[in-house]
Amino acid sequence: MTENADSILRSILSSISQVAESRDVETLLMQFSRMAHQLVPADRCTVWVHDKERNILWSRVADGINRIETSAEEGLVGYVLQNGDALIINNVYGDPRFNHEVDRKTGYQTKNMVSLPLKNSDGEILGVFQSVNKLNLVDFTEDDLKLLLFVTIYIGRELDAAILREELESTQREIIYTLAEAAEMRSNEMGNHVKRVSEYCRLIGELIGLSDKDKELIKVASPLHDLGKIAIPDSILLKPGRLTDEERILMNTHAELGYSMLKHSNRKAFKAAATIALQHHEKWDGTGYPHGLAGENIHIFGRISAVADVYDALANARCYKPAWETERVVALFKEERGKHFDPQIVDAFLNNQEMFHEINRKFTDVFILEKR
Ligand code: C2E
Ligand code: SIN
Ligand code: SIN
Ligand code: FE
Ligand code: FE
């Protein structure tokens, strides 16, 4: 082991820097299996994650195999999960605890394996790590176990953080959806507006090449763009005709109102939602509200949601206007290219109109309005 120390250290350091970059559970699992493989060359590594609700273990990292599930109580994995001991078994078929079922399902022939518990920093067992079939069919050793122990201590910590992060993100999505629906119910004009705007925003993000993270973020956050309308009186919000100047001034406060409801959160999704609420009525040429920002001083999420919001307002009926014909909608975007809207985003729309219509058809209002 000592003559290898340098190369081991180098591979640990390179793995750690990659792991630090990854945020989602699946990518982390992949990287751990690579890391383990570099330290202890084996044919296959499996990270089993314990799903407590269903009391099963699942894995996607058995290289080249799709997600597999197994009982949390059976087999060597089940034993390690329940007891928290690490095991080296060099002839698995000679061990009564070994569960043949997994080999049967995967068509794989397990010979020997090391199994270690994955613990979080509180010592709670999150799952099991297995290194299977040491290369050249030699036995696993105590030294292998020590190296893998290092990997699993590291995995446990990172995995716990990633699981918590994913739970947090999904909680945020739920809260945002609930809030957005509450706002939508108040202004019953809107039907599926919120859902559609969210989809157009993601689509535009795709078309103009936002990162995967930003596409997801704008999709999650944009349903709240009109949250401030909760505070607008019904007499204005639901008025069938044109607003008076006075009513208009009040209506326009919905942008800042939404922002002030959302701005206190430090969570990424809510910060993005606050920006979108504040800026979705700003215009590229600086004539929008509330701050008259222009060009790239308007956050890209604000510029995207402006196009998505107006497209949806025009393509569908509102309490104050009927739906417009497609030609009229397209004409408005051509006219407002570089005035109301970022030209780059208008082009993305003009060149891909069918994708927008598709979303509009898919989340049509009719249904929802009939229900109410
Ligand atoms: P909204 O219905 O979601 O409309 C969003 C944006 O779509 C509008 O922002 C505007 O930029 C565009 N838009 C909607 N309808 C038309 C239209 O007939 N012609 C043109 N050229 N653009 C249109 P805006 O104007 O800042 O309005 C913000 C919100 O104020 C609207 O959200 C709606 O809730 C309300 N609102 C605007 N005008 C009226 C109105 O005449 N009557 C009523 N009752 N509400 C209005
Ligand atoms: C077991 O742990 O008993 C089976 C798991 C496997 O074959 O990978
Ligand atoms: C994260 O840290 O990626 C999610 C939590 C947040 O919204 O800041
Ligand atoms: Fe708005
Ligand atoms: Fe809107």
Tab-separated table of C-alpha atoms and ligand atoms in Angstrom:
chain	number	residue	atom	x	y	z
A	1	MET	CA	0.000	0.000	0.000
A	2	THR	CA	2.823	2.434	0.857
A	3	GLU	CA	4.471	2.402	-2.580
A	4	ASN	CA	1.066	3.282	-3.906
A	5	ALA	CA	0.503	6.101	-1.457
A	6	ASP	CA	1.260	8.818	-3.982
A	7	SER	CA	-1.083	7.553	-6.631
A	8	ILE	CA	-3.767	6.880	-4.045
A	9	LEU	CA	-3.485	10.392	-2.720
A	10	ARG	CA	-3.611	11.822	-6.207
A	11	SER	CA	-6.727	9.886	-7.089
A	12	ILE	CA	-8.411	10.864	-3.831
A	13	LEU	CA	-7.691	14.525	-4.418
A	14	SER	CA	-8.976	14.465	-7.970
A	15	SER	CA	-12.139	12.648	-6.919
A	16	ILE	CA	-12.772	15.063	-4.090
A	17	SER	CA	-12.571	18.080	-6.334
A	18	GLN	CA	-15.087	16.529	-8.728
A	19	VAL	CA	-17.426	15.540	-5.944
A	20	ALA	CA	-17.378	19.063	-4.540
A	21	GLU	CA	-18.864	20.286	-7.816
A	22	SER	CA	-21.754	17.896	-8.007
A	23	ARG	CA	-25.044	18.681	-6.379
A	24	ASP	CA	-27.406	15.888	-7.230
A	25	VAL	CA	-27.556	12.476	-5.656
A	26	GLU	CA	-27.145	10.488	-8.856
A	27	THR	CA	-24.047	12.284	-10.061
A	28	LEU	CA	-22.535	11.894	-6.623
A	29	LEU	CA	-23.188	8.159	-6.667
A	30	MET	CA	-21.473	7.820	-10.041
A	31	GLN	CA	-18.455	9.708	-8.816
A	32	PHE	CA	-18.178	7.652	-5.677
A	33	SER	CA	-18.177	4.488	-7.615
A	34	ARG	CA	-15.405	5.848	-9.803
A	35	MET	CA	-13.463	6.905	-6.718
A	36	ALA	CA	-13.811	3.499	-5.097
A	37	HIS	CA	-12.778	1.827	-8.316
A	38	GLN	CA	-9.572	3.838	-8.492
A	39	LEU	CA	-8.658	2.893	-4.935
A	40	VAL	CA	-9.656	-0.765	-5.042
A	41	PRO	CA	-9.958	-2.080	-8.589
A	42	ALA	CA	-13.003	-4.279	-8.737
A	43	ASP	CA	-15.408	-5.232	-11.448
A	44	ARG	CA	-18.324	-3.299	-10.056
A	45	CYS	CA	-19.331	-0.936	-7.276
A	46	THR	CA	-22.804	-0.568	-5.960
A	47	VAL	CA	-24.098	2.204	-3.758
A	48	TRP	CA	-27.355	1.105	-2.167
A	49	VAL	CA	-29.499	3.900	-0.804
A	50	HIS	CA	-32.039	3.094	1.899
A	51	ASP	CA	-35.552	4.307	1.091
A	52	LYS	CA	-36.985	4.396	4.596
A	53	GLU	CA	-40.581	4.915	3.578
A	54	ARG	CA	-40.672	1.776	1.451
A	55	ASN	CA	-38.012	-0.045	3.470
A	56	ILE	CA	-36.075	-1.052	0.386
A	57	LEU	CA	-32.579	-0.440	-0.889
A	58	TRP	CA	-32.174	0.939	-4.383
A	59	SER	CA	-29.204	1.410	-6.620
A	60	ARG	CA	-28.456	2.833	-10.007
A	61	VAL	CA	-24.739	2.489	-9.919
A	62	ALA	CA	-24.303	-1.169	-10.679
A	63	ASP	CA	-22.468	0.024	-13.789
A	64	GLY	CA	-24.438	-0.419	-16.947
A	65	ILE	CA	-27.565	-1.642	-15.191
A	66	ASN	CA	-30.754	0.303	-14.661
A	67	ARG	CA	-32.121	1.034	-11.257
A	68	ILE	CA	-32.477	-2.094	-9.142
A	69	GLU	CA	-34.254	-2.535	-5.852
A	70	THR	CA	-33.825	-5.090	-3.116
A	71	SER	CA	-35.195	-5.816	0.317
A	72	ALA	CA	-33.738	-3.773	3.173
A	73	GLU	CA	-33.717	-6.844	5.372
A	74	GLU	CA	-32.241	-9.554	3.172
A	75	GLY	CA	-28.861	-10.473	1.798
A	76	LEU	CA	-25.467	-9.179	2.739
A	77	VAL	CA	-26.658	-5.666	1.988
A	78	GLY	CA	-29.586	-6.085	4.341
A	79	TYR	CA	-27.303	-7.500	7.029
A	80	VAL	CA	-24.898	-4.564	6.806
A	81	LEU	CA	-27.754	-2.060	6.753
A	82	GLN	CA	-29.309	-3.574	9.868
A	83	ASN	CA	-26.121	-4.251	11.831
A	84	GLY	CA	-23.757	-1.527	10.675
A	85	ASP	CA	-20.783	-3.954	10.418
A	86	ALA	CA	-18.431	-3.957	7.462
A	87	LEU	CA	-17.952	-7.364	5.820
A	88	ILE	CA	-15.388	-8.958	3.559
A	89	ILE	CA	-16.813	-12.108	1.990
A	90	ASN	CA	-14.523	-13.840	-0.453
A	91	ASN	CA	-16.917	-16.589	-1.438
A	92	VAL	CA	-20.411	-15.175	-1.392
A	93	TYR	CA	-22.169	-18.328	-2.526
A	94	GLY	CA	-20.755	-20.023	0.565
A	95	ASP	CA	-22.388	-17.458	2.834
A	96	PRO	CA	-25.983	-18.195	3.883
A	97	ARG	CA	-26.759	-14.460	4.177
A	98	PHE	CA	-26.050	-13.816	0.492
A	99	ASN	CA	-29.169	-13.057	-1.506
A	100	HIS	CA	-29.013	-14.818	-4.891
A	101	GLU	CA	-31.981	-12.810	-6.093
A	102	VAL	CA	-29.933	-9.787	-7.194
A	103	ASP	CA	-27.607	-11.902	-9.349
A	104	ARG	CA	-30.630	-13.613	-10.828
A	105	LYS	CA	-32.214	-10.287	-11.732
A	106	THR	CA	-29.065	-8.772	-13.204
A	107	GLY	CA	-27.610	-11.901	-14.770
A	108	TYR	CA	-24.360	-11.131	-13.010
A	109	GLN	CA	-22.105	-13.642	-11.281
A	110	THR	CA	-20.952	-12.339	-7.902
A	111	LYS	CA	-17.878	-14.054	-6.482
A	112	ASN	CA	-16.592	-11.896	-3.680
A	113	MET	CA	-17.475	-8.553	-2.202
A	114	VAL	CA	-16.795	-5.979	0.451
A	115	SER	CA	-19.884	-4.363	1.999
A	116	LEU	CA	-19.716	-1.273	4.194
A	117	PRO	CA	-22.417	0.822	5.840
A	118	LEU	CA	-22.864	4.427	4.675
A	119	LYS	CA	-23.426	6.710	7.625
A	120	ASN	CA	-24.211	10.377	7.898
A	121	SER	CA	-22.406	12.600	10.394
A	122	ASP	CA	-24.884	11.600	13.121
A	123	GLY	CA	-23.955	7.957	12.608
A	124	GLU	CA	-27.326	7.143	11.093
A	125	ILE	CA	-27.086	4.453	8.387
A	126	LEU	CA	-28.151	5.799	4.970
A	127	GLY	CA	-27.320	2.808	2.838
A	128	VAL	CA	-24.657	0.283	1.924
A	129	PHE	CA	-21.627	0.419	-0.309
A	130	GLN	CA	-20.471	-2.725	-2.077
A	131	SER	CA	-17.349	-3.374	-4.088
A	132	VAL	CA	-17.898	-6.555	-6.082
A	133	ASN	CA	-15.491	-9.047	-7.721
A	134	LYS	CA	-11.972	-7.828	-7.129
A	135	LEU	CA	-10.107	-7.678	-10.422
A	136	ASN	CA	-8.069	-10.754	-11.415
A	137	LEU	CA	-10.370	-12.699	-9.114
A	138	VAL	CA	-8.069	-12.325	-6.109
A	139	ASP	CA	-9.417	-11.961	-2.580
A	140	PHE	CA	-10.359	-8.664	-0.986
A	141	THR	CA	-7.996	-7.772	1.884
A	142	GLU	CA	-8.146	-5.783	5.106
A	143	ASP	CA	-6.222	-3.019	3.325
A	144	ASP	CA	-8.959	-2.820	0.678
A	145	LEU	CA	-11.475	-2.513	3.463
A	146	LYS	CA	-9.580	0.405	5.007
A	147	LEU	CA	-9.409	2.286	1.730
A	148	LEU	CA	-13.084	1.713	1.052
A	149	LEU	CA	-13.888	2.771	4.592
A	150	PHE	CA	-12.360	6.114	3.775
A	151	VAL	CA	-14.542	6.378	0.653
A	152	THR	CA	-17.700	5.477	2.535
A	153	ILE	CA	-17.087	7.976	5.312
A	154	TYR	CA	-16.748	10.598	2.657
A	155	ILE	CA	-19.769	9.355	0.674
A	156	GLY	CA	-21.953	9.306	3.765
A	157	ARG	CA	-21.400	12.948	4.509
A	158	GLU	CA	-21.856	14.171	0.952
A	159	LEU	CA	-24.795	11.914	0.274
A	160	ASP	CA	-26.603	13.103	3.359
A	161	ALA	CA	-26.107	16.714	2.309
A	162	ALA	CA	-27.306	15.963	-1.230
A	163	ILE	CA	-30.402	14.112	0.000
A	164	LEU	CA	-31.270	17.000	2.306
A	165	ARG	CA	-30.720	19.458	-0.527
A	166	GLU	CA	-33.024	17.505	-2.820
A	167	GLU	CA	-35.680	17.352	-0.122
A	168	LEU	CA	-35.325	21.073	0.465
A	169	GLU	CA	-35.642	21.788	-3.233
A	170	SER	CA	-38.729	19.663	-3.584
A	171	THR	CA	-40.285	21.348	-0.546
A	172	GLN	CA	-39.583	24.704	-2.152
A	173	ARG	CA	-41.259	23.597	-5.368
A	174	GLU	CA	-44.337	22.557	-3.412
A	175	ILE	CA	-44.533	25.818	-1.481
A	176	ILE	CA	-44.145	27.827	-4.654
A	177	TYR	CA	-46.853	25.892	-6.376
A	178	THR	CA	-49.246	26.317	-3.488
A	179	LEU	CA	-48.616	30.047	-3.317
A	180	ALA	CA	-48.975	30.435	-7.062
A	181	GLU	CA	-52.261	28.558	-7.064
A	182	ALA	CA	-53.568	30.727	-4.254
A	183	ALA	CA	-52.745	33.800	-6.323
A	184	GLU	CA	-54.299	32.240	-9.397
A	185	MET	CA	-57.546	31.458	-7.634
A	186	ARG	CA	-57.966	35.109	-6.677
A	187	SER	CA	-57.774	36.261	-10.280
A	188	ASN	CA	-59.930	33.567	-11.781
A	189	GLU	CA	-59.181	34.937	-15.251
A	190	MET	CA	-56.003	33.012	-15.284
A	191	GLY	CA	-56.798	29.323	-15.374
A	192	ASN	CA	-53.552	27.595	-16.255
A	193	HIS	CA	-51.625	30.834	-16.856
A	194	VAL	CA	-49.130	30.093	-14.114
A	195	LYS	CA	-48.367	26.609	-15.382
A	196	ARG	CA	-48.003	27.778	-18.978
A	197	VAL	CA	-45.761	30.715	-18.160
A	198	SER	CA	-43.523	28.336	-16.263
A	199	GLU	CA	-43.313	26.017	-19.291
A	200	TYR	CA	-42.636	28.846	-21.771
A	201	CYS	CA	-39.902	30.156	-19.495
A	202	ARG	CA	-38.175	26.796	-19.436
A	203	LEU	CA	-38.564	26.478	-23.202
A	204	ILE	CA	-37.066	29.928	-23.825
A	205	GLY	CA	-34.227	29.076	-21.454
A	206	GLU	CA	-33.583	25.990	-23.582
A	207	LEU	CA	-33.734	27.923	-26.861
A	208	ILE	CA	-31.323	30.643	-25.770
A	209	GLY	CA	-28.943	28.204	-24.102
A	210	LEU	CA	-29.305	28.787	-20.361
A	211	SER	CA	-27.544	26.264	-18.138
A	212	ASP	CA	-29.553	23.276	-16.901
A	213	LYS	CA	-29.606	24.804	-13.429
A	214	ASP	CA	-30.971	28.127	-14.644
A	215	LYS	CA	-33.587	26.445	-16.833
A	216	GLU	CA	-34.814	24.509	-13.827
A	217	LEU	CA	-34.669	27.576	-11.610
A	218	ILE	CA	-36.745	29.781	-13.905
A	219	LYS	CA	-39.219	26.977	-14.398
A	220	VAL	CA	-39.640	26.570	-10.654
A	221	ALA	CA	-39.686	30.278	-9.800
A	222	SER	CA	-41.729	31.857	-12.627
A	223	PRO	CA	-45.164	30.673	-11.399
A	224	LEU	CA	-44.864	33.369	-8.754
A	225	HIS	CA	-44.456	36.274	-11.197
A	226	ASP	CA	-47.943	37.654	-10.418
A	227	LEU	CA	-48.012	36.781	-6.710
A	228	GLY	CA	-48.478	40.496	-5.912
A	229	LYS	CA	-51.929	40.345	-7.531
A	230	ILE	CA	-53.130	38.710	-4.298
A	231	ALA	CA	-53.101	42.194	-2.807
A	232	ILE	CA	-55.025	43.873	-5.650
A	233	PRO	CA	-58.762	44.423	-4.942
A	234	ASP	CA	-61.236	42.259	-6.875
A	235	SER	CA	-62.930	45.324	-8.342
A	236	ILE	CA	-59.736	45.997	-10.291
A	237	LEU	CA	-58.362	42.510	-10.721
A	238	LEU	CA	-61.602	41.128	-12.140
A	239	LYS	CA	-62.822	44.212	-13.966
A	240	PRO	CA	-64.274	43.106	-17.311
A	241	GLY	CA	-63.221	46.253	-19.181
A	242	ARG	CA	-60.320	48.671	-19.445
A	243	LEU	CA	-58.739	50.014	-16.270
A	244	THR	CA	-58.880	53.728	-15.488
A	245	ASP	CA	-55.550	55.516	-14.998
A	246	GLU	CA	-55.975	55.344	-11.255
A	247	GLU	CA	-56.806	51.637	-11.305
A	248	ARG	CA	-53.874	51.069	-13.587
A	249	ILE	CA	-51.482	52.674	-11.119
A	250	LEU	CA	-52.742	50.398	-8.385
A	251	MET	CA	-52.568	47.348	-10.634
A	252	ASN	CA	-48.964	48.105	-11.519
A	253	THR	CA	-47.953	47.869	-7.880
A	254	HIS	CA	-48.348	44.071	-8.167
A	255	ALA	CA	-44.750	43.809	-9.346
A	256	GLU	CA	-43.230	45.436	-6.273
A	257	LEU	CA	-45.801	43.828	-3.978
A	258	GLY	CA	-44.792	40.382	-5.177
A	259	TYR	CA	-41.158	41.281	-4.754
A	260	SER	CA	-41.613	42.460	-1.187
A	261	MET	CA	-43.440	39.253	-0.284
A	262	LEU	CA	-40.597	37.130	-1.626
A	263	LYS	CA	-37.452	39.129	-1.041
A	264	HIS	CA	-36.818	38.048	2.556
A	265	SER	CA	-36.005	34.471	1.681
A	266	ASN	CA	-32.409	33.391	1.233
A	267	ARG	CA	-33.450	30.335	-0.734
A	268	LYS	CA	-32.358	30.295	-4.334
A	269	ALA	CA	-35.782	29.542	-5.787
A	270	PHE	CA	-37.443	32.340	-3.843
A	271	LYS	CA	-34.718	34.826	-4.696
A	272	ALA	CA	-35.253	34.037	-8.368
A	273	ALA	CA	-39.021	34.350	-7.902
A	274	ALA	CA	-38.552	37.758	-6.237
A	275	THR	CA	-36.500	38.991	-9.190
A	276	ILE	CA	-39.068	37.717	-11.672
A	277	ALA	CA	-41.978	39.268	-9.768
A	278	LEU	CA	-40.161	42.600	-9.688
A	279	GLN	CA	-38.936	42.683	-13.264
A	280	HIS	CA	-41.468	40.886	-15.461
A	281	HIS	CA	-43.029	44.197	-16.589
A	282	GLU	CA	-39.754	45.976	-17.287
A	283	LYS	CA	-39.162	46.686	-20.995
A	284	TRP	CA	-35.990	46.371	-23.058
A	285	ASP	CA	-36.185	50.056	-24.112
A	286	GLY	CA	-36.553	51.256	-20.531
A	287	THR	CA	-40.246	52.234	-20.664
A	288	GLY	CA	-41.536	49.481	-18.371
A	289	TYR	CA	-42.342	49.429	-14.651
A	290	PRO	CA	-41.619	49.597	-11.743
A	291	HIS	CA	-38.065	50.905	-12.245
A	292	GLY	CA	-37.729	51.636	-15.952
A	293	LEU	CA	-34.692	49.362	-16.255
A	294	ALA	CA	-33.345	48.848	-19.784
A	295	GLY	CA	-31.507	46.178	-21.798
A	296	GLU	CA	-29.285	43.832	-19.883
A	297	ASN	CA	-29.868	45.745	-16.663
A	298	ILE	CA	-33.022	43.676	-16.598
A	299	HIS	CA	-32.160	40.223	-15.265
A	300	ILE	CA	-32.353	37.533	-17.945
A	301	PHE	CA	-35.149	35.856	-15.937
A	302	GLY	CA	-37.106	39.135	-16.071
A	303	ARG	CA	-36.635	39.422	-19.837
A	304	ILE	CA	-37.659	35.812	-20.412
A	305	SER	CA	-40.724	35.971	-18.185
A	306	ALA	CA	-41.852	39.196	-19.912
A	307	VAL	CA	-42.087	37.378	-23.246
A	308	ALA	CA	-43.687	34.311	-21.678
A	309	ASP	CA	-46.246	36.379	-19.745
A	310	VAL	CA	-47.326	38.569	-22.650
A	311	TYR	CA	-47.448	35.673	-25.098
A	312	ASP	CA	-49.766	33.893	-22.725
A	313	ALA	CA	-51.900	36.979	-22.001
A	314	LEU	CA	-52.445	37.537	-25.720
A	315	ALA	CA	-52.887	33.967	-26.882
A	316	ASN	CA	-55.614	33.370	-24.284
A	317	ALA	CA	-58.761	35.183	-23.211
A	318	ARG	CA	-58.660	37.458	-20.165
A	319	CYS	CA	-61.539	39.004	-18.235
A	320	TYR	CA	-60.749	42.243	-20.080
A	321	LYS	CA	-59.974	40.902	-23.584
A	322	PRO	CA	-60.639	37.943	-25.899
A	323	ALA	CA	-57.833	35.671	-27.121
A	324	TRP	CA	-55.940	37.058	-30.088
A	325	GLU	CA	-55.419	35.346	-33.445
A	326	THR	CA	-51.929	33.895	-33.831
A	327	GLU	CA	-51.043	36.352	-36.652
A	328	ARG	CA	-51.855	39.268	-34.405
A	329	VAL	CA	-49.708	37.874	-31.578
A	330	VAL	CA	-46.802	37.337	-33.954
A	331	ALA	CA	-47.199	40.840	-35.379
A	332	LEU	CA	-47.019	42.322	-31.891
A	333	PHE	CA	-43.796	40.486	-31.083
A	334	LYS	CA	-42.238	41.611	-34.372
A	335	GLU	CA	-43.296	45.192	-33.631
A	336	GLU	CA	-42.031	45.093	-30.045
A	337	ARG	CA	-38.725	43.354	-30.843
A	338	GLY	CA	-36.062	45.591	-29.289
A	339	LYS	CA	-38.751	47.852	-27.770
A	340	HIS	CA	-40.717	45.938	-25.151
A	341	PHE	CA	-38.686	42.757	-25.524
A	342	ASP	CA	-35.109	41.500	-25.721
A	343	PRO	CA	-34.595	40.858	-29.474
A	344	GLN	CA	-32.744	37.609	-28.813
A	345	ILE	CA	-35.737	36.215	-26.956
A	346	VAL	CA	-38.246	37.404	-29.553
A	347	ASP	CA	-36.196	35.601	-32.210
A	348	ALA	CA	-36.252	32.431	-30.140
A	349	PHE	CA	-40.031	32.734	-30.052
A	350	LEU	CA	-40.473	33.646	-33.727
A	351	ASN	CA	-38.280	30.770	-34.889
A	352	ASN	CA	-40.008	28.189	-32.727
A	353	GLN	CA	-43.617	29.299	-32.556
A	354	GLU	CA	-45.053	25.834	-32.864
A	355	MET	CA	-43.413	24.801	-29.575
A	356	PHE	CA	-45.135	27.681	-27.799
A	357	HIS	CA	-48.527	26.907	-29.326
A	358	GLU	CA	-48.048	23.326	-28.297
A	359	ILE	CA	-47.653	24.285	-24.630
A	360	ASN	CA	-50.643	26.618	-24.902
A	361	ARG	CA	-52.771	23.789	-26.278
A	362	LYS	CA	-51.528	21.302	-23.748
A	363	PHE	CA	-52.420	23.442	-20.724
A	364	THR	CA	-55.615	24.938	-22.041
A	365	ASP	CA	-57.862	26.966	-19.707
A	366	VAL	CA	-61.232	25.479	-20.701
A	367	PHE	CA	-61.081	22.607	-18.307
A	368	ILE	CA	-60.210	24.656	-15.281
A	369	LEU	CA	-62.789	27.331	-15.996
A	370	GLU	CA	-65.513	24.720	-16.309
A	371	LYS	CA	-64.570	23.272	-12.970
A	372	ARG	CA	-65.004	26.585	-11.169
B	1	C2E	P1	-51.869	39.987	-17.649
B	1	C2E	O1	-53.291	39.849	-18.052
B	1	C2E	O2	-51.148	38.746	-17.208
B	1	C2E	O3	-51.099	40.642	-18.840
B	1	C2E	C1	-49.715	40.642	-18.904
B	1	C2E	C2	-49.192	41.561	-19.961
B	1	C2E	O4	-49.611	41.155	-21.266
B	1	C2E	C3	-49.671	42.990	-19.852
B	1	C2E	O5	-48.941	43.694	-18.886
B	1	C2E	C4	-49.387	43.490	-21.267
B	1	C2E	O6	-47.998	43.766	-21.423
B	1	C2E	C5	-49.730	42.288	-22.119
B	1	C2E	N1	-51.109	42.426	-22.605
B	1	C2E	C6	-52.216	41.861	-22.086
B	1	C2E	N2	-53.307	42.212	-22.819
B	1	C2E	C7	-52.880	43.025	-23.793
B	1	C2E	C8	-53.543	43.722	-24.883
B	1	C2E	O7	-54.760	43.633	-25.053
B	1	C2E	N3	-52.760	44.449	-25.711
B	1	C2E	C9	-51.428	44.546	-25.540
B	1	C2E	N4	-50.717	45.299	-26.399
B	1	C2E	N5	-50.763	43.915	-24.517
B	1	C2E	C10	-51.486	43.164	-23.671
B	1	C2E	P2	-49.557	45.020	-18.281
B	1	C2E	O8	-50.163	45.824	-19.355
B	1	C2E	O9	-48.488	45.647	-17.454
B	1	C2E	O10	-50.715	44.511	-17.361
B	1	C2E	C11	-50.443	43.857	-16.146
B	1	C2E	C12	-51.690	43.232	-15.614
B	1	C2E	O11	-52.665	44.255	-15.394
B	1	C2E	C13	-52.363	42.272	-16.573
B	1	C2E	O12	-51.747	41.012	-16.443
B	1	C2E	C14	-53.786	42.295	-16.071
B	1	C2E	O13	-53.951	41.520	-14.919
B	1	C2E	C15	-53.969	43.736	-15.670
B	1	C2E	N6	-54.573	44.530	-16.754
B	1	C2E	C16	-53.955	45.177	-17.748
B	1	C2E	N7	-54.836	45.832	-18.517
B	1	C2E	C17	-56.073	45.590	-18.016
B	1	C2E	C18	-57.396	45.988	-18.373
B	1	C2E	O14	-57.637	46.725	-19.346
B	1	C2E	N8	-58.439	45.529	-17.617
B	1	C2E	C19	-58.196	44.719	-16.534
B	1	C2E	N9	-59.260	44.289	-15.818
B	1	C2E	N10	-56.942	44.319	-16.148
B	1	C2E	C20	-55.893	44.757	-16.882
B	2	SIN	C1	-26.413	-9.305	-1.292
B	2	SIN	O1	-25.881	-8.327	-0.755
B	2	SIN	O2	-26.715	-10.308	-0.663
B	2	SIN	C2	-26.724	-9.267	-2.758
B	2	SIN	C3	-26.300	-7.990	-3.366
B	2	SIN	C4	-25.592	-8.184	-4.666
B	2	SIN	O3	-25.551	-9.270	-5.225
B	2	SIN	O4	-25.056	-7.167	-5.188
B	3	SIN	C1	-29.343	24.796	-2.756
B	3	SIN	O1	-28.544	25.149	-1.890
B	3	SIN	O2	-28.994	24.455	-3.898
B	3	SIN	C2	-30.793	24.767	-2.485
B	3	SIN	C3	-31.169	25.671	-1.362
B	3	SIN	C4	-31.429	27.047	-1.839
B	3	SIN	O3	-32.471	27.286	-2.458
B	3	SIN	O4	-30.601	27.932	-1.596
B	4	FE	FE	-47.758	40.761	-14.031
B	5	FE	FE	-48.957	37.444	-15.767
